[in-house]
Coordinates of C-alpha atoms in Angstrom, one line a residue:
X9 CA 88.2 -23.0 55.2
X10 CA 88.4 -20.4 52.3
X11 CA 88.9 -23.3 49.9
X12 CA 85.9 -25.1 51.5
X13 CA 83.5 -22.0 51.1
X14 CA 84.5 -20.8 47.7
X15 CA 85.5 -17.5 48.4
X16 CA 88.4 -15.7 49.8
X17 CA 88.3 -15.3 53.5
X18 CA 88.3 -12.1 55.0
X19 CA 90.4 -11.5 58.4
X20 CA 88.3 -9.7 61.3
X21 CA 91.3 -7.6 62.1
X22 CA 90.4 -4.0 61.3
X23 CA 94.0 -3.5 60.6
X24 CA 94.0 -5.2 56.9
X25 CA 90.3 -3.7 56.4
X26 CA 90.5 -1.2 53.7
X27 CA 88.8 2.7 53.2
X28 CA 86.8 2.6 50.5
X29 CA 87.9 5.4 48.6
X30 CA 84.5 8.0 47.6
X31 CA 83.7 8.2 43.8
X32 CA 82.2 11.3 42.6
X33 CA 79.5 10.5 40.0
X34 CA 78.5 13.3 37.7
X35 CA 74.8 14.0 37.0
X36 CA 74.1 14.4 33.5
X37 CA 72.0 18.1 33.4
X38 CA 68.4 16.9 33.0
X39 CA 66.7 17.7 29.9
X40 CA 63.1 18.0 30.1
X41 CA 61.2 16.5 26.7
X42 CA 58.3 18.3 25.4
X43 CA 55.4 16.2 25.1
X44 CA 53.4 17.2 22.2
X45 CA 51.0 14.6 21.2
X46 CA 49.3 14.1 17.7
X47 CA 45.5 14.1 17.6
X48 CA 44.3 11.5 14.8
X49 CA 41.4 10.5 12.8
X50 CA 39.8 8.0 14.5
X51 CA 38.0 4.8 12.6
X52 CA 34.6 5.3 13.9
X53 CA 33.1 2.0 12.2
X54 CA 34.8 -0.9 10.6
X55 CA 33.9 0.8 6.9
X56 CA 35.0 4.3 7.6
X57 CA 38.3 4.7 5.5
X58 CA 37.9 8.9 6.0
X59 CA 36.1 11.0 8.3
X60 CA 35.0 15.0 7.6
X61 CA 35.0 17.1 10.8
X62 CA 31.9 18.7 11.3
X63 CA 32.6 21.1 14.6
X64 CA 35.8 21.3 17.0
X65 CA 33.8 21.8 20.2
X66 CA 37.3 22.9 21.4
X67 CA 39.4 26.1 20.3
X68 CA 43.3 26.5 20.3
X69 CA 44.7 27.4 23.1
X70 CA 41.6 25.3 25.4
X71 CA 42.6 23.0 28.3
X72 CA 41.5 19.4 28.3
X73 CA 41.3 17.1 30.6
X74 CA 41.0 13.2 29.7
X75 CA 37.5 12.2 28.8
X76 CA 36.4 15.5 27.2
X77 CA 35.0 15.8 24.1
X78 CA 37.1 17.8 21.4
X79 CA 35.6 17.2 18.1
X80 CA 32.9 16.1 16.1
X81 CA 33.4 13.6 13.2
X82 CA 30.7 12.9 10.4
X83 CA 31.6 9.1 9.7
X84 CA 29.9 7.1 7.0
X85 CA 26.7 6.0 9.5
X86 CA 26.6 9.1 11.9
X87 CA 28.0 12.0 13.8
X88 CA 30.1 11.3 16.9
X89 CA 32.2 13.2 19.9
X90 CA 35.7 12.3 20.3
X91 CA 37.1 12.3 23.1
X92 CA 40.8 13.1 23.8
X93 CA 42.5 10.4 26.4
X94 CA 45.3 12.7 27.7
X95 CA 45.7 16.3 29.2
X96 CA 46.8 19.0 27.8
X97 CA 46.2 22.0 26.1
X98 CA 45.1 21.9 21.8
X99 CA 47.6 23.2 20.4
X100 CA 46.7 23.6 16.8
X101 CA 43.6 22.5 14.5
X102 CA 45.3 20.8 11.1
X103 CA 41.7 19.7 9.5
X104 CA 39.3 22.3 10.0
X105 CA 35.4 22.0 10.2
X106 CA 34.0 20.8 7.0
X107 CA 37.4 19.3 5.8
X108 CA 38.1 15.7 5.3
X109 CA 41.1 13.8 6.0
X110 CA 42.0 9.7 6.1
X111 CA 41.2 7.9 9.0
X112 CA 45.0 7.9 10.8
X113 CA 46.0 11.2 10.0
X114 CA 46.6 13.8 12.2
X115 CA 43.9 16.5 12.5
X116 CA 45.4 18.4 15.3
X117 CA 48.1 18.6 18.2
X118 CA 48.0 19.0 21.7
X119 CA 50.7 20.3 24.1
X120 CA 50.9 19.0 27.7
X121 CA 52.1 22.1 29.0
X122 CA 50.7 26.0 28.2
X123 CA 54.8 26.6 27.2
X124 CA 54.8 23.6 24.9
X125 CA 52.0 25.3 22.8
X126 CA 54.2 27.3 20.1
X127 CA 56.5 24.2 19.7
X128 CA 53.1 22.0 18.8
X129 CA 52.5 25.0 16.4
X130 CA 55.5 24.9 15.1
X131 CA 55.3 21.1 14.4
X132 CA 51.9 21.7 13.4
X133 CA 53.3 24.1 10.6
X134 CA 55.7 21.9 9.6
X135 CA 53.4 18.9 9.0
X136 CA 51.1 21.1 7.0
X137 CA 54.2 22.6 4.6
X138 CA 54.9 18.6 4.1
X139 CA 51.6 17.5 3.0
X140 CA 51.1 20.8 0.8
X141 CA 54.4 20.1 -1.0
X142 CA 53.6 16.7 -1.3
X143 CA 52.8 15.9 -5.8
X144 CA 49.3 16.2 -6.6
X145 CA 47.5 12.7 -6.0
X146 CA 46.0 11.5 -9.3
X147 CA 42.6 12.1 -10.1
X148 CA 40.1 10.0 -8.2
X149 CA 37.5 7.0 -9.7
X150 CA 34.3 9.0 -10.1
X151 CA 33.1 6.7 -7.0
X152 CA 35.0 8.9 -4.9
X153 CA 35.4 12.2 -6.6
X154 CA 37.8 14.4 -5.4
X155 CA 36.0 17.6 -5.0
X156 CA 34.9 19.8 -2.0
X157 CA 33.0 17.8 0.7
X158 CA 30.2 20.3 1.3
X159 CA 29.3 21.9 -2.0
X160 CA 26.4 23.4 -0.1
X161 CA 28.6 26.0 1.3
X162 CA 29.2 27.6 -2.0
X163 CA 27.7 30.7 -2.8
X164 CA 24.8 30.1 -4.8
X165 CA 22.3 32.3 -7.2
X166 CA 19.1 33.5 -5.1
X167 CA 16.9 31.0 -6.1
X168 CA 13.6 32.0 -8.3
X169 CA 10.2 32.2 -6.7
X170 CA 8.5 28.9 -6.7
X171 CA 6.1 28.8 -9.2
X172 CA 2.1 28.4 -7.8
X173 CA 1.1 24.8 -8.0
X174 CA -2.5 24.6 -8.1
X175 CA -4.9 22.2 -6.2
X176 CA -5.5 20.1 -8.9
X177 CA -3.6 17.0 -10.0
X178 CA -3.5 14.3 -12.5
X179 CA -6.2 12.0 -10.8
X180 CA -8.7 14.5 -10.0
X181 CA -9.8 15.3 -14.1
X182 CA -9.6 19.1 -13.9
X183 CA -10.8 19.1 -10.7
X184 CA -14.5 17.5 -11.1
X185 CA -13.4 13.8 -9.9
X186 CA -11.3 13.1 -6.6
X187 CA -9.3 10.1 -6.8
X188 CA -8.8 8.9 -3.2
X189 CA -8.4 5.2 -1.8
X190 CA -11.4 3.9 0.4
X191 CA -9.5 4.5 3.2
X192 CA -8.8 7.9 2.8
X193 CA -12.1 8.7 1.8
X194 CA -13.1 7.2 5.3
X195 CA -10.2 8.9 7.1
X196 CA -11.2 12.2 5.2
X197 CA -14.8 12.0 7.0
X198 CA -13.6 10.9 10.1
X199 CA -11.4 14.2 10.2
X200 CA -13.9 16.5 8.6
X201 CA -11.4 17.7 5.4
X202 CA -12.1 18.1 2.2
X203 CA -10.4 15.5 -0.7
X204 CA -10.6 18.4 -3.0
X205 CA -8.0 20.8 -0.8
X206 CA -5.6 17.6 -0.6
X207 CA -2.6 16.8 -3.2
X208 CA -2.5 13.3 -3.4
X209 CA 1.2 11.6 -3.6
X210 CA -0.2 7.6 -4.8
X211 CA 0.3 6.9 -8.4
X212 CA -1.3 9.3 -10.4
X213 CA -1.8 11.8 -8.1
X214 CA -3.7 9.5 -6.1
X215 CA -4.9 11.0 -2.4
X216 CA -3.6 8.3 0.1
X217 CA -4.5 7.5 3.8
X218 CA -1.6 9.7 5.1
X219 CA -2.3 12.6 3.4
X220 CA -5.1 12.7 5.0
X221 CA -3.4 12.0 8.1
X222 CA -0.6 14.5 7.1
X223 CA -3.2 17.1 6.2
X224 CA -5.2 16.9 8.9
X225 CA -2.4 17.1 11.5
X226 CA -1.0 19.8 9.8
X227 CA -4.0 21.8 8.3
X228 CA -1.8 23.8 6.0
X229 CA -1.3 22.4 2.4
X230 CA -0.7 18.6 1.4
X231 CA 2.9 17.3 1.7
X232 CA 5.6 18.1 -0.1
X233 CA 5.9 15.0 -1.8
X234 CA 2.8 16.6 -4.5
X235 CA 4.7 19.6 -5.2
X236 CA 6.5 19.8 -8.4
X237 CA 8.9 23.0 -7.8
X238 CA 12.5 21.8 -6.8
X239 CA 13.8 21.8 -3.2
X240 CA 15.2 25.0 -2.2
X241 CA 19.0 25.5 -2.6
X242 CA 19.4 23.2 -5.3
X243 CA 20.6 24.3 -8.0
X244 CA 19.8 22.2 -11.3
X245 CA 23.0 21.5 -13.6
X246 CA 25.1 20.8 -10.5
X247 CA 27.2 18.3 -9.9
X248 CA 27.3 17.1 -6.2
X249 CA 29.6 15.0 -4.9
X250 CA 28.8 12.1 -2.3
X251 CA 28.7 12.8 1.4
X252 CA 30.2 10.5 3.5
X253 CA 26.8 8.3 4.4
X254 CA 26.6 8.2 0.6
X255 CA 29.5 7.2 -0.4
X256 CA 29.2 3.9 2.4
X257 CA 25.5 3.3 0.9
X258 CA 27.5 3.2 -3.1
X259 CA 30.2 1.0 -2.0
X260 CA 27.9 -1.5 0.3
X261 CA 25.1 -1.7 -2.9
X262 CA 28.0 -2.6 -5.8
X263 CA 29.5 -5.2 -3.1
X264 CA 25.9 -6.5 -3.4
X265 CA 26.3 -7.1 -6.8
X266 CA 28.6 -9.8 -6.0
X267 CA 26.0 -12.0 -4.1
X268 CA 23.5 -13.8 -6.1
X269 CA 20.1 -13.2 -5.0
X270 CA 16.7 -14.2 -5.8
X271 CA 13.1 -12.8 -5.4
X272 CA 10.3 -14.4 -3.6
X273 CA 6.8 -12.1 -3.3
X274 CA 4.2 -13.0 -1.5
X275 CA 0.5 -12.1 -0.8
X276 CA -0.7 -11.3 3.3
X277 CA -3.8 -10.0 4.3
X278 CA -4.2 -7.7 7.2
X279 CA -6.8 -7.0 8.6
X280 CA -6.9 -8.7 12.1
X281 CA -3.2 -6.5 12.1
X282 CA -5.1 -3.5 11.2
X283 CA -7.4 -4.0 13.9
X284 CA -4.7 -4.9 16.1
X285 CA -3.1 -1.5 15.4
X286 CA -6.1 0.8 15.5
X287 CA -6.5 -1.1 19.3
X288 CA -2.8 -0.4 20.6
X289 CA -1.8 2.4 18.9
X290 CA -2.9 4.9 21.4
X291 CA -0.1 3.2 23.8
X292 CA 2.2 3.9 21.3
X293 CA 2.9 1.0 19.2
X294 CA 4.3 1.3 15.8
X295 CA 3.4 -0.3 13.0
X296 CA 7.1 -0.6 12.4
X297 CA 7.2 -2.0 15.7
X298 CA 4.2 -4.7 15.1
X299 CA 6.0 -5.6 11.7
X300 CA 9.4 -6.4 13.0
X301 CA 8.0 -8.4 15.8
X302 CA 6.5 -10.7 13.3
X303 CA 9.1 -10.5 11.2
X304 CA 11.2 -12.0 14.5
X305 CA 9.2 -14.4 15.4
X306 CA 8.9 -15.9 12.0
X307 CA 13.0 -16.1 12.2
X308 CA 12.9 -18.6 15.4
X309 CA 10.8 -20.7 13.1
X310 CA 13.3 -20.5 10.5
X311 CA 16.7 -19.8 11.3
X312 CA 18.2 -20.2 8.1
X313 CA 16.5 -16.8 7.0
X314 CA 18.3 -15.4 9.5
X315 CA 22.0 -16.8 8.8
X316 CA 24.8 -14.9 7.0
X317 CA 27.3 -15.9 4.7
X318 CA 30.6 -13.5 4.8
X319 CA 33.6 -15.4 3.0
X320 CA 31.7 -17.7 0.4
X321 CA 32.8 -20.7 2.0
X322 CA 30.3 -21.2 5.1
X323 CA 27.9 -19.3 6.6
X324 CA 26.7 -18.7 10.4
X325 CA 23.3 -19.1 12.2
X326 CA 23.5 -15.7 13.9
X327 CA 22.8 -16.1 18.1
X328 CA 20.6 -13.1 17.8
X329 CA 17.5 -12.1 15.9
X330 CA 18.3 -8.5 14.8
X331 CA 15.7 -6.9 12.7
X332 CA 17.4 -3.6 10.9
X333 CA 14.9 -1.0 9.5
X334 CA 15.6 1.2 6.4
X335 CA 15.2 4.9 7.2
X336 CA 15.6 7.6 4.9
X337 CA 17.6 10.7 6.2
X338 CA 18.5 13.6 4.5
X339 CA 22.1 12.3 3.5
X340 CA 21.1 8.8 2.9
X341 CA 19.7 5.9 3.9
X342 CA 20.5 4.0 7.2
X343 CA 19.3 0.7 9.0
X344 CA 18.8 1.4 12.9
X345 CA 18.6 -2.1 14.7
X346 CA 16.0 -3.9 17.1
X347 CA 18.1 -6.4 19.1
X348 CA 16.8 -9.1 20.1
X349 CA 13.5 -8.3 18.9
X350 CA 11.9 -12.0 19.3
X351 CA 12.4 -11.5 23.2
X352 CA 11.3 -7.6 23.6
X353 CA 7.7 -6.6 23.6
X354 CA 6.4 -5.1 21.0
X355 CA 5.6 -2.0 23.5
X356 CA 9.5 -1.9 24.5
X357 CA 10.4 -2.4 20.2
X358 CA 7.8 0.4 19.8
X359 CA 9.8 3.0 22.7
X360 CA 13.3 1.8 21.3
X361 CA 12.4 2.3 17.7
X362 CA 11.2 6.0 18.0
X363 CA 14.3 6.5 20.0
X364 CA 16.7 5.2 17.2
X365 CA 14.3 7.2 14.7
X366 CA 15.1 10.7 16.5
X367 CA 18.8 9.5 16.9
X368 CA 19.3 8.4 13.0
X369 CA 17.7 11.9 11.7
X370 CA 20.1 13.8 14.2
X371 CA 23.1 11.3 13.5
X372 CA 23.8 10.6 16.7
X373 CA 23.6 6.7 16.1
X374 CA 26.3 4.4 17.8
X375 CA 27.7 1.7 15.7
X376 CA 25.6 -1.2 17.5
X377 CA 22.8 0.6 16.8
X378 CA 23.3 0.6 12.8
X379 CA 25.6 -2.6 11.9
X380 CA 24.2 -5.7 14.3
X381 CA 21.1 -6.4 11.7
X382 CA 20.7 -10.1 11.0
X383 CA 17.8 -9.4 9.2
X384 CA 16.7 -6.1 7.3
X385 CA 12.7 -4.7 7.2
X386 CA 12.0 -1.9 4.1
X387 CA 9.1 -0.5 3.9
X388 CA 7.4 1.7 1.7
X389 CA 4.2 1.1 2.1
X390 CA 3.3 4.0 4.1
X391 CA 4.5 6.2 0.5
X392 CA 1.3 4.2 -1.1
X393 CA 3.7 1.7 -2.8
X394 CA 2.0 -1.7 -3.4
X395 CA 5.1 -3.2 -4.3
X396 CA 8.4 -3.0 -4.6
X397 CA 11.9 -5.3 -4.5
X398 CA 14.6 -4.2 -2.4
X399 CA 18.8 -4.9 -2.7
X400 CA 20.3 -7.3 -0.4
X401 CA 22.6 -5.7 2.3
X402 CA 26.3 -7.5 2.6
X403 CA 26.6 -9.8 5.2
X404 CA 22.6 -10.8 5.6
X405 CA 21.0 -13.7 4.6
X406 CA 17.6 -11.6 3.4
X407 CA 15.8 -8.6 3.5
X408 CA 11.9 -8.4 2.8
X409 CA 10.7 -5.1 1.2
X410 CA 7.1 -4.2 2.5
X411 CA 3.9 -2.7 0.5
X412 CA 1.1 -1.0 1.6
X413 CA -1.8 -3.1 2.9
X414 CA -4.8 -1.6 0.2
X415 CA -8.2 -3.0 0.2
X416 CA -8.6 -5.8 -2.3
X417 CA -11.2 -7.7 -3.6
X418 CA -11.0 -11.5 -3.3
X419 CA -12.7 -14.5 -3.6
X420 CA -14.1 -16.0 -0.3
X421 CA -13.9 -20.0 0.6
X422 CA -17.5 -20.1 0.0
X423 CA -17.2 -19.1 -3.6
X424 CA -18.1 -15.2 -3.0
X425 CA -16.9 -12.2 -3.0
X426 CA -15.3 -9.7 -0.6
X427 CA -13.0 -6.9 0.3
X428 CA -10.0 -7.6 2.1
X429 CA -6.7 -5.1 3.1
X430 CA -3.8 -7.3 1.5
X431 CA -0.2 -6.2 1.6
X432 CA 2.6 -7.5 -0.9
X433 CA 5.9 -8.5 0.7
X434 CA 8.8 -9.5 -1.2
X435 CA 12.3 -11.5 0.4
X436 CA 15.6 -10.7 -1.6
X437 CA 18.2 -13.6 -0.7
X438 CA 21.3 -14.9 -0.4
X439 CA 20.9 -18.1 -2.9
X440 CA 23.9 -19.3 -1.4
X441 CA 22.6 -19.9 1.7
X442 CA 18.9 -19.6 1.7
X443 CA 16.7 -21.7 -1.2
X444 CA 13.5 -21.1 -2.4
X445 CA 11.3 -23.5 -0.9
X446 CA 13.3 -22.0 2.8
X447 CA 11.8 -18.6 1.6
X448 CA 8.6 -20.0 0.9
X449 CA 8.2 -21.6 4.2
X450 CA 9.3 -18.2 6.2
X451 CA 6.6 -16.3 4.2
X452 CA 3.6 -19.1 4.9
X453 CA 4.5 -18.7 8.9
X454 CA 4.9 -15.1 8.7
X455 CA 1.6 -15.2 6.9
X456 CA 0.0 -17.0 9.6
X457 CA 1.7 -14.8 12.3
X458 CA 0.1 -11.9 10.7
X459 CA -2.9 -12.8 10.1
X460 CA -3.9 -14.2 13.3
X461 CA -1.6 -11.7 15.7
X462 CA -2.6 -12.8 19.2
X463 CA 1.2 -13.4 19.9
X464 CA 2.2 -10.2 19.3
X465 CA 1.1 -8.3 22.1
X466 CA 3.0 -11.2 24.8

């Protein structure tokens, strides 16, 4: 039977049964691992190669839990929280506030336990003697200098009085002549000011429409753009290095230098969107808003201005029609984006864009909100510029730089003449992809859009 089964058989008698015979097994004494965990530079945005800390809203010795917020990094777009993913207790700080470090590097420890918190220090020590005796790195290109990220926070001379800069200005002849737009001159009565107490900022000391608006909101003196003193807490000679948002808008403008572009400029007038304007403004629409829903509905006409060519080989016709807006900050420049902005009303474009407005002065802008443009908007028009061309960001297809819309006198189809609010508009463009006569076309149907804007309140 035994051969049969494979195996050997075993008798039922419990005389040939056998005692198994205990083993004592020895437990090896446990040894309990300290769990001290490395708290890195995070990549914030697919540019960011370093980050500077701007605030630890924790302090040594703190207890986290998972999810809270521990520091706040200045990246090369914005400010952001981040957030630790374990518990514990920080241990050390290795980068303190205002410092920068490489985006992978440690910047602090944490300990899992309240006993574990002199080891982390220890190792925190330790990884601080090692970089410190590390050789000197050799001096850096002058696009990234190598100098102190926040010169601002050196001691300074108390800077000299401003000197008193009188009413006058280049356009007003000593003062006997005002200079002022039509416009202005009408917004001036309209608000009851006087030309004469307002420094114009338009070429030659020229008073604009908003600074009447500015003056009249404000009823102090005209804005700052007229004065001539310097800003305070600069001090002239310096030499500044780049912040972080600078140093992303230098490297993205000499990548542009690799893409050959082309100009188109173009001729609109505006004064059914004028009237449009004065109508719905009081509900809160923008003219940014009104602008960039043109803009976007002139794209679904022409989708090839709103394609994108990335590796010189092909290029993509983007899903989405995402208008980015240039806004000046006080570090930089940045392009907060209206998704989707051929399907949003221009009511909703108008609530969204003052919201990414607030959030791009504060730097509190996520990275959808600042990299998803298929299509970028810059205007300068309301600075009294009548023209202007503007560089081509990398990985867009276009960007149209906007003037002011100035009354102009024209020649009517009857063969006389009258005055007209015209604005100039100029594409910059991606010749590999888009072609002159495609800008040409996208200009005529924005023109069109524009000048007949029923469409843009649906």
């Amino acid at each position: 039977m035994a051969q049969f089964l494979n195996t050997s058989f075993i008798p039922s008698s419990s005389s040939l049964r056998r005692t198994p015979i205990p083993h004592r097994k020895t437990t090896p004494p446990l040894v309990v691992r300290a769990k001290i965990r490395e708290i890195f530079m995070p990549a914030l945005s697919s540019t960011m190669t370093e980050g500077k800390i701007v605030s630890w809203t924790k302090s040594e010795g703190d207890k986290l839990s998972k999810g809270d917020s521990v520091v706040v990094v200045e990246s090369d777009k914005a400010d952001m929280d981040v957030e630790t993913f374990y518990d514990g207790f920080l241990a050390a700080i290795v980068v303190q506030e205002g410092d920068v470090a490489a985006v992978g590097s440690p910047i602090a420890f944490l300990a899992e336990t309240e006993d574990e918190i002199p080891q982390a220090k220890s190792k925190a020590s330790s990884s601080s003697s090692s970089a410190s005796a590390a050789p000197a790195p050799a001096p850096a290109p002058a696009s990234t200098p190598a100098l102190p990220s926040q010169p601002e926070k050196v001691a300074a001379p108390a800077p000299s009085p401003a000197p008193v800069v009188a009413s006058s200005h280049p356009a007003s002849e000593g003062g006997k002549r005002i200079v002022a737009s039509p416009y202005a001159k009408k917004l001036a009565k309209e608000f009851k000011v006087e030309l004469g107490r307002i420094v114009g900022t338009g070429p030659m000391g020229r008073i604009v429409a908003k600074d009447v608006e500015a003056f009249a909101a404000t009823g102090n003196a005209a804005p700052a753009l007229g004065k001539s003193a310097a800003p305070a807490g600069v001090e002239l000679g310096s030499v500044v290095p780049f912040t972080t948002m600078q140093t992303a808008v230098s490297r993205n403008m000499v990548d542009s230098l690799a893409v050959p572009t082309f100009r188109v400029g173009y001729t609109i007038t505006t004064d059914a969107l004028d009237a449009l304007y004065k109508k719905i403004k009081s509900k809160g629409v923008t003219m940014t808003a009104l602008l960039a829903k043109a803009t976007a509905l002139a794209l679904v006409k022409h989708p090839v201005m709103n394609s994108s060519c990335r590796d010189g080989n092909s290029f993509t016709y983007n899903s989405s029609i995402n208008v980015a807006v240039a806004v000046a900050t006080d570090g930089g420049l940045i392009t907060p984006v209206l998704q989707d902005a051929d399907k949003v009303d221009v009511y909703s474009l108008s609530r969204k864009w003052k919201e990414l407005v607030d959030k791009a002065r504060a730097k509190q802008l996520q990275p959808h909100e600042y990299n998803s443009g298929t299509f970028t908007l810059s205007n300068l028009g309301m600075f009294g510029v009548d023209r202007f061309d503007a560089i081509l960001p990398p990985g867009t297809g276009a960007i149209m730089a906007v003037g002011a819309s100035q009354p102009t006198l024209v020649a009517t189809k009857d063969g006389r003449m009258g005055m007209k609010n015209q604005m100039q508009v100029n594409v910059t463009a991606d010749h590999r992809v888009i072609y002159g006569a495609d800008v040409a076309s996208f200009l005529q149907t924005l023109s069109v859009i524009i000048e007949d804007p029923k469409d843009l309140t649906f």
